[in-house]
Amino acid sequence: MQHPVAAVYLCHLLPPPITSWLWWLMPPQRPAMAPPQRVGRFAGSRGRGGRPPNAQPAAPAADTLLVNPEGTPREHAAAAALDIHTGSTAGGCGCSDGPPAGGSSPLDTAPAAAGGCCGGGGGGGGDRAAAAPPPPSPAAAAAAAATDVVVAKPRAEATPARRSGAPVQRAGGVPAAIAEDPDLLAAMGALPANYSFEVPKTVWRIRQAGATTVALQMPEGLLRYAGIIGDILRAFAGVTDILVLGDVTYGACCVDDMTASCLGATFLVHYGHSCLVPVTACAIPALYVFVHIGFDPSHLMACLVDTFPPTARLALTATIQFVDTVHALGPALREAFPDSPPLTPQAKPLSPGELLGCTAPPLGASALDALVYVGDGRFHLESAMIANPGLRAYRYDPYAKTWTEEVYDHPRMRAERRAAIAAAATAGHWGVIQGTLGRQGSPAIIRRLTDALSAAGRSMVVVLLAELSLPKLRRLTAGGGIQAWVQVACPRLSIDWGEGFASLGVPLLTPYEAYVAVGRVAWREVYPMDFYAKGGGEWSNYWVDPEKEAAAARLKAERRAMRKASRRAIEEVKVVEAADSDGGSRGGEGGRADVETSRPGGEGGGGGAVRPADVGRADASAAATEL
């Protein structure tokens, strides 16, 4: 199958132009090994590497190629053979209502269905929405039987009731004519079966929007599939031009709706990350596709049962690609750990169990025995370890099938960050970096930060950068007389690599550390990882001024009271009218005469009969009108 793309633009915001090329995406081929994912300087693993002896994975198919969505391909020989099957995807959206920030959900609670910021359903629009997932392979079934592991079946999707004459729709609202289109399903066969690109839902949403120029944005490891998806959208969604945004995409904070709009796109599809920036705030209509990755969880289950006693209190987390599988393990884990079923903690607006590299919920070391993370690499796990320094952490890599206990050098990290804060505390001239890679640099945080620096008597200059590099910062530091830098892009750049910028001779802080340096907030022994959490500090994206929040709460309460009083007045009017109507029908002329009062003019007087019902109606109507 050929995959030509009529118009593929790999665009960039700022120089150097070497980061962008105009190239043709060819049919996906087995790539050369990419550099491994970055690991923080405070990382460490110990103890429990490899597989439990009682849970050997099945051998892979000869043509199996596992691809890390963050950019690291894994050859099938090194991947230790995931038993790949097609799993149903819930397409969860953490922006929907759920447990409170920092809370947790029962493990078997599926992520909230997309329909808030993501707009539209989730699972029913998955790649294999029309077909039931095949059963595990015989080898996987044998391994599960040998270890007494119960592998939860994919959650059945609820089918909404069909109105008479309405078109048939599958879960997520995707019409059956799209979800069951045999030509579309055949075209989707060129994509990995266990990667949920939600093609039917994407086709449906683009048709709804009437978009003809669509931009696709993906992390490095998924770019190889852009050509296939582009061809499918051109063939089935009425798209004439496909724009592939080729700048590096670290996360949903890099969603580049601005560039897509400037290039003429009328719809954006962002792959591989959850919806941090609501689609209602995007410059053009947008859709987030999480790209859930299905894998056989029996080996993960065996690792959990082999490591922890039945009384263990666990919290299970993952990147968004594996959250569905974590939730699907709920029934098996409730059986294996009956005393305290594992939880999936949530930091809104993320989905239950989801972690970001800069956002993780505080869990409380005394309430849990261990934190379990499903994903490759440590970047996301480290955010949870930083936010919960007293909690033991374990990592399961679904690609390599490895199970390890992870450690983090908290004392060293805190010492380095406090030293940087102390060096910046006496700085008089600051450089404030606003990240321009997608939506990384929040203008609201920049405004609050510059206001705080001005209030502390510090001068500053704001610099816009897509990528932080040591040579560029060195030139800016020397030329501008900068004595301290604070960057509003990714907090982990300072936490992980702040010491790497030591040759600048000035510290590189996060927004939280800048607030500590100018005395706005106190240092916290537990470093906050709440950059995208609702309820986070003044340095976070969703922070709300307490005074404004209190004023808004008062206004909301007043409006609620007014609506309640209005409803009460309307009900009183209805009661009076009902009583009046009932009394008139029973009493006839005599009844009306009994309630009438004498008119001051006698028979020829100008006044009319006044009834108590009229008085009550008038009072209630006046009250409702006043409200």
XYZ file of C-alpha atoms in Angstrom, residues 127-608:
482
model
C -9.458 1.502 15.759
C -11.355 -1.735 16.129
C -14.682 -0.436 17.349
C -16.700 -2.808 15.191
C -14.893 -5.991 16.146
C -14.586 -7.733 19.490
C -11.004 -8.106 20.739
C -9.548 -11.557 20.078
C -8.834 -13.788 23.069
C -5.297 -14.049 24.482
C -2.959 -16.428 22.730
C -2.673 -20.031 23.991
C 0.755 -19.258 25.419
C -0.572 -16.326 27.404
C -3.540 -18.369 28.602
C -1.221 -21.140 29.746
C 0.975 -18.677 31.615
C -2.047 -17.163 33.314
C -3.358 -20.580 34.319
C 0.011 -21.566 35.742
C 0.086 -18.530 37.989
C -3.613 -18.419 38.933
C -3.890 -14.938 37.439
C -7.298 -13.673 36.459
C -6.959 -11.418 33.416
C -9.841 -8.970 33.293
C -11.782 -8.872 30.060
C -12.065 -5.514 28.303
C -14.956 -3.487 29.609
C -18.036 -3.854 27.438
C -19.056 -0.612 25.775
C -22.605 0.525 26.465
C -24.702 1.018 23.356
C -27.111 3.956 23.619
C -30.766 3.402 22.886
C -31.610 4.128 19.276
C -34.435 6.505 18.455
C -36.877 5.437 15.806
C -35.546 6.525 12.448
C -32.209 7.705 13.874
C -28.964 6.417 12.324
C -27.278 3.564 14.142
C -24.430 4.782 16.365
C -21.710 2.901 18.170
C -20.309 3.754 21.595
C -18.853 7.224 21.626
C -21.486 8.451 19.181
C -19.667 7.340 16.028
C -22.236 6.351 13.386
C -22.202 2.698 12.436
C -21.822 3.691 8.803
C -18.340 4.948 9.713
C -17.365 2.547 12.505
C -18.336 -0.517 10.423
C -17.233 0.718 7.002
C -15.361 -2.287 5.559
C -13.136 -0.125 3.383
C -12.159 2.030 6.360
C -11.448 -1.031 8.501
C -9.322 -2.488 5.722
C -7.319 0.739 5.427
C -6.772 0.751 9.188
C -5.107 -2.643 8.858
C -1.885 -0.812 7.961
C -1.741 0.551 11.526
C -0.589 -1.479 14.555
C -3.506 -3.500 15.889
C -2.803 -2.706 19.538
C -2.431 1.063 19.007
C -5.778 2.844 19.250
C -5.571 5.789 16.862
C -9.367 6.205 17.068
C -9.616 6.566 13.308
C -13.422 6.228 12.993
C -13.985 8.922 15.615
C -11.431 11.171 13.906
C -13.132 10.710 10.535
C -16.514 11.461 12.087
C -15.336 14.591 13.903
C -13.622 15.975 10.797
C -16.761 15.385 8.751
C -18.813 17.147 11.432
C -16.467 20.135 11.368
C -16.412 20.208 7.570
C -12.628 20.598 7.688
C -10.627 20.176 4.481
C -7.162 21.110 5.808
C -6.180 19.037 8.844
C -3.012 19.271 10.944
C -1.606 16.171 12.665
C 0.694 16.536 15.683
C 2.470 13.524 17.171
C 5.412 12.651 19.420
C 8.517 11.402 17.675
C 7.708 7.707 18.005
C 4.363 8.024 16.235
C 5.430 10.221 13.302
C 6.037 7.125 11.173
C 2.271 6.569 11.076
C 1.406 10.107 9.978
C 1.481 9.177 6.293
C -0.933 6.280 6.735
C -3.341 8.311 8.837
C -3.129 11.211 6.411
C -4.072 8.970 3.491
C -6.990 7.497 5.433
C -8.326 10.930 6.312
C -8.038 12.107 2.724
C -9.891 9.038 1.498
C -12.665 8.838 4.101
C -13.007 12.253 5.793
C -13.037 14.514 2.754
C -9.699 16.098 3.636
C -7.744 17.702 0.809
C -4.557 18.775 2.624
C -2.709 17.140 5.515
C -0.201 19.178 7.539
C 2.181 17.238 9.760
C 3.657 19.391 12.545
C 7.201 18.141 12.827
C 8.512 20.112 15.804
C 9.355 18.028 18.841
C 6.284 17.282 20.968
C 7.088 16.468 24.583
C 3.521 16.454 25.888
C 0.060 17.947 25.646
C 1.550 21.253 26.820
C 3.121 21.387 23.345
C -0.195 21.329 21.475
C 0.456 23.677 18.561
C -2.946 24.940 17.493
C -1.506 28.413 16.879
C 0.955 27.250 14.229
C -1.650 24.960 12.675
C -4.032 27.898 12.372
C -1.359 30.133 10.844
C -0.647 27.459 8.227
C -4.297 27.405 7.194
C -5.434 24.282 9.032
C -9.079 24.212 10.053
C -8.790 21.162 12.343
C -6.026 19.775 14.577
C -5.574 16.196 15.781
C -3.070 15.843 18.636
C -1.876 12.279 19.288
C -0.322 10.585 22.289
C -1.208 12.930 25.140
C -4.151 13.867 27.337
C -6.067 17.125 27.034
C -4.276 19.630 29.246
C -5.354 22.527 27.043
C -9.142 22.272 26.543
C -10.299 22.237 22.942
C -12.522 25.194 23.797
C -9.344 27.240 24.319
C -7.699 26.190 21.051
C -7.490 28.540 18.093
C -9.114 25.963 15.790
C -11.315 22.899 16.396
C -9.134 20.179 17.912
C -9.274 16.548 18.942
C -7.007 14.687 21.365
C -6.310 11.029 20.599
C -4.637 9.369 23.567
C -3.358 6.366 21.537
C -4.056 3.712 24.116
C -1.683 0.775 23.711
C -3.017 -2.671 24.501
C -0.827 -5.384 25.995
C -1.360 -8.651 27.842
C -1.455 -7.708 31.556
C -0.983 -11.244 32.910
C 2.747 -10.742 33.464
C 2.148 -7.443 35.273
C -0.424 -9.171 37.456
C 2.021 -11.966 38.226
C 4.660 -9.425 39.246
C 2.236 -7.713 41.631
C 1.108 -10.965 43.243
C 4.688 -12.229 43.477
C 5.964 -9.015 45.133
C 3.242 -7.866 47.524
C 1.252 -9.697 50.207
C -2.570 -9.761 49.961
C -2.773 -7.048 52.635
C -0.654 -4.544 50.678
C -2.062 -1.080 50.019
C -1.116 -0.063 46.504
C -1.596 2.886 44.177
C -1.411 2.126 40.455
C -0.400 4.806 37.959
C 0.605 4.953 34.300
C 1.070 7.189 31.315
C -2.116 7.872 29.401
C -1.281 5.115 26.866
C -1.600 2.374 29.497
C -4.301 3.761 31.794
C -6.988 1.599 30.179
C -5.080 -1.605 30.907
C -4.513 -0.536 34.510
C -8.249 0.005 34.966
C -9.055 -3.310 33.302
C -7.043 -5.096 36.009
C -9.536 -3.974 38.659
C -11.469 -7.243 39.167
C -8.301 -9.345 39.298
C -6.627 -6.965 41.757
C -9.657 -6.847 44.029
C -9.456 -10.614 44.226
C -5.689 -10.647 44.813
C -5.733 -7.792 47.375
C -9.141 -8.116 49.074
C -8.301 -6.173 52.243
C -7.451 -2.942 50.453
C -8.163 -2.839 46.707
C -5.519 -0.783 44.873
C -6.401 2.782 43.974
C -5.770 4.932 40.927
C -4.953 8.387 42.344
C -5.973 11.463 40.398
C -4.730 15.017 40.114
C -7.395 16.845 38.137
C -7.685 17.544 35.257
C -5.727 14.352 34.548
C -7.468 11.006 34.231
C -7.520 8.677 37.268
C -4.137 6.978 37.471
C -2.443 9.264 34.937
C 0.918 10.892 35.648
C 2.724 13.746 33.952
C 6.367 14.626 34.276
C 5.398 17.840 36.069
C 2.137 16.795 37.772
C 1.438 14.011 40.252
C -0.947 13.734 43.228
C 0.384 13.652 46.800
C -0.590 10.280 48.244
C 0.617 10.175 51.834
C 3.271 7.590 52.619
C 1.450 6.417 55.755
C -1.715 5.483 53.855
C -0.021 3.293 51.231
C 2.680 0.659 51.037
C 3.887 1.203 47.475
C 3.376 3.121 44.256
C 3.251 1.068 41.048
C 3.880 2.708 37.686
C 3.217 1.178 34.266
C 5.271 2.721 31.485
C 8.681 2.840 29.877
C 11.317 5.176 31.247
C 11.253 7.044 34.553
C 10.340 10.590 33.569
C 6.672 10.419 34.583
C 7.333 8.154 37.551
C 9.879 10.589 38.963
C 7.209 13.274 39.332
C 5.246 10.945 41.609
C 8.420 10.023 43.498
C 9.259 13.714 44.033
C 5.737 14.418 45.296
C 5.799 11.349 47.581
C 9.356 11.004 48.906
C 8.483 8.483 51.614
C 6.717 6.007 49.344
C 8.406 2.997 47.736
C 8.068 2.976 43.958
C 7.982 0.111 41.462
C 8.007 0.305 37.681
C 6.673 -2.171 35.144
C 7.886 -1.698 31.572
C 5.301 -3.262 29.219
C 7.773 -3.190 26.322
C 10.752 -4.905 27.955
C 8.623 -6.883 30.453
C 10.833 -5.744 33.352
C 9.776 -5.175 36.947
C 12.068 -2.988 39.066
C 12.027 -1.063 42.305
C 13.051 2.534 41.638
C 14.869 4.956 43.935
C 15.406 8.716 43.846
C 18.068 10.805 45.569
C 15.735 13.244 47.325
C 18.345 14.821 49.653
C 20.641 15.656 46.754
C 17.841 17.140 44.665
C 16.553 19.295 47.517
C 20.069 20.479 48.387
C 20.767 21.538 44.813
C 17.463 23.344 44.432
C 17.841 25.185 47.740
C 21.336 26.277 46.744
C 19.956 27.662 43.466
C 17.214 29.530 45.345
C 19.745 31.006 47.762
C 21.880 32.217 44.851
C 18.848 33.884 43.235
C 17.597 35.495 46.441
C 20.071 38.391 46.100
C 19.735 38.795 42.329
C 18.539 42.215 41.238
C 18.060 41.643 37.497
C 16.156 38.563 36.359
C 15.544 36.875 33.028
C 12.061 35.365 32.642
C 11.810 32.714 29.934
C 8.418 32.086 28.358
C 8.424 28.783 26.494
C 6.937 29.090 23.009
C 6.906 25.387 22.145
C 3.195 24.928 21.654
C 1.371 26.080 24.774
C 4.211 25.491 27.243
C 4.635 29.040 28.473
C 1.492 30.208 30.253
C 0.959 33.985 29.835
C -0.988 34.026 33.121
C 1.979 32.572 35.025
C 4.276 35.072 33.312
C 2.061 37.972 34.438
C 1.875 36.755 38.034
C 5.603 36.066 38.129
C 6.632 39.455 36.752
C 4.213 41.154 39.181
C 5.817 39.264 42.075
C 9.324 40.248 40.944
C 8.298 43.891 40.581
C 6.702 43.878 44.033
C 9.988 42.524 45.430
C 11.922 45.372 43.799
C 13.580 43.270 41.103
C 13.963 44.262 37.469
C 13.415 41.696 34.738
C 13.407 41.047 31.015
C 11.079 38.503 29.360
C 12.645 36.248 26.722
C 10.680 33.969 24.378
C 12.352 30.645 23.598
C 11.093 27.442 22.001
C 14.016 25.402 23.382
C 16.443 26.157 26.187
C 20.055 25.672 25.177
C 23.205 26.415 27.120
C 24.964 28.436 24.362
C 21.946 30.666 23.820
C 21.407 31.284 27.530
C 25.117 31.986 27.948
C 24.963 34.722 25.311
C 21.785 36.205 26.786
C 23.242 36.127 30.293
C 26.421 37.919 29.295
C 24.728 40.463 27.044
C 21.827 41.318 29.326
C 23.480 41.296 32.711
C 21.122 38.565 33.947
C 21.761 37.504 37.545
C 19.074 34.793 37.759
C 16.852 32.941 35.295
C 13.356 31.578 35.841
C 11.810 29.512 33.064
C 8.080 28.998 32.461
C 8.265 26.020 30.138
C 8.887 22.696 31.889
C 9.757 22.592 35.607
C 11.793 19.443 35.103
C 14.324 21.356 32.999
C 15.437 23.100 36.194
C 14.933 20.179 38.568
C 16.739 17.602 36.429
C 19.256 19.749 34.596
C 19.629 22.917 36.670
C 23.132 21.923 37.713
C 23.970 21.325 34.051
C 23.471 25.041 33.463
C 25.948 25.881 36.232
C 28.461 27.164 33.698
C 26.121 30.115 33.193
C 27.238 31.338 36.593
C 23.598 32.119 37.492
C 20.784 29.831 38.716
C 17.939 28.544 36.537
C 14.772 28.315 38.634
C 11.226 27.022 38.286
C 8.308 29.413 38.965
C 7.803 27.832 42.413
C 11.472 28.352 43.266
C 11.304 31.968 42.073
C 8.424 32.633 44.475
C 10.523 31.153 47.289
C 13.543 33.254 46.291
C 11.623 36.554 46.530
C 9.936 35.542 49.791
C 6.478 35.128 48.327
C 6.068 31.556 49.627
C 7.992 29.341 52.020
C 10.170 26.424 50.990
C 8.405 23.066 51.149
C 10.301 19.970 52.205
C 8.032 17.954 49.914
C 8.645 19.529 46.528
C 5.293 20.356 44.862
C 4.565 18.656 41.538
C 1.343 20.489 40.709
C 2.207 22.461 37.574
C -0.999 21.370 35.810
C -3.071 20.353 38.845
C -6.235 22.153 39.817
C -5.709 23.496 43.305
C -1.985 23.973 42.709
C 0.087 26.888 43.956
C 0.399 30.381 42.517
C 3.099 29.059 40.184
C 0.733 26.529 38.546
C -1.488 26.816 35.493
C -4.874 26.473 37.214
C -4.203 28.733 40.195
C -6.987 31.165 41.116
C -6.530 34.252 43.313
C -8.146 33.385 46.694
C -9.804 36.804 46.917
C -11.287 36.467 43.447
C -12.300 32.908 44.216
C -14.058 34.025 47.415
C -15.822 36.847 45.567
C -16.932 34.426 42.865
C -18.207 32.015 45.513
C -20.215 34.780 47.182
C -21.708 35.844 43.861
C -22.568 32.251 43.072
C -24.278 31.830 46.442
C -26.267 35.027 45.953
C -27.433 33.935 42.532
C -28.381 30.536 43.899
C -30.443 32.177 46.642
C -32.163 34.445 44.126
C -33.039 31.509 41.898
C -34.398 29.612 44.890
C -36.540 32.571 45.988
C -37.772 33.053 42.431
C -38.794 29.418 42.155
C -40.592 29.671 45.514
C -42.495 32.757 44.362
C -43.489 31.093 41.121
C -44.730 28.052 43.014
C -46.822 30.300 45.264
C -48.405 31.912 42.202
C -49.238 28.478 40.825
C -50.805 27.390 44.129
C -52.928 30.540 44.330
C -54.086 30.167 40.731
C -54.954 26.519 41.289
C -56.940 27.349 44.415
C -58.753 30.172 42.629
C -59.666 27.962 39.699
C -60.838 25.148 41.963
C -62.967 27.481 44.134
C -64.631 29.136 41.141
C -65.624 25.810 39.582
C -67.224 24.519 42.810
C -68.987 27.629 44.122
C -70.475 28.993 40.911
C -72.186 32.339 41.244
C -72.901 31.817 44.926
C -69.339 30.987 45.707
C -68.154 34.088 43.955
C -70.648 36.203 45.853
C -69.359 34.853 49.155
C -65.819 36.015 48.534
C -66.707 39.298 46.926
C -66.678 42.449 49.026
C -68.976 45.402 48.609
C -67.957 47.774 45.904
C -67.905 51.325 47.138
C -70.157 52.724 44.452
C -72.979 50.252 44.775
C -74.301 48.885 41.542
C -72.985 51.798 39.585
C -69.666 52.118 41.365
C -66.470 51.972 39.436
C -64.722 49.493 41.742
C -64.715 45.793 41.026
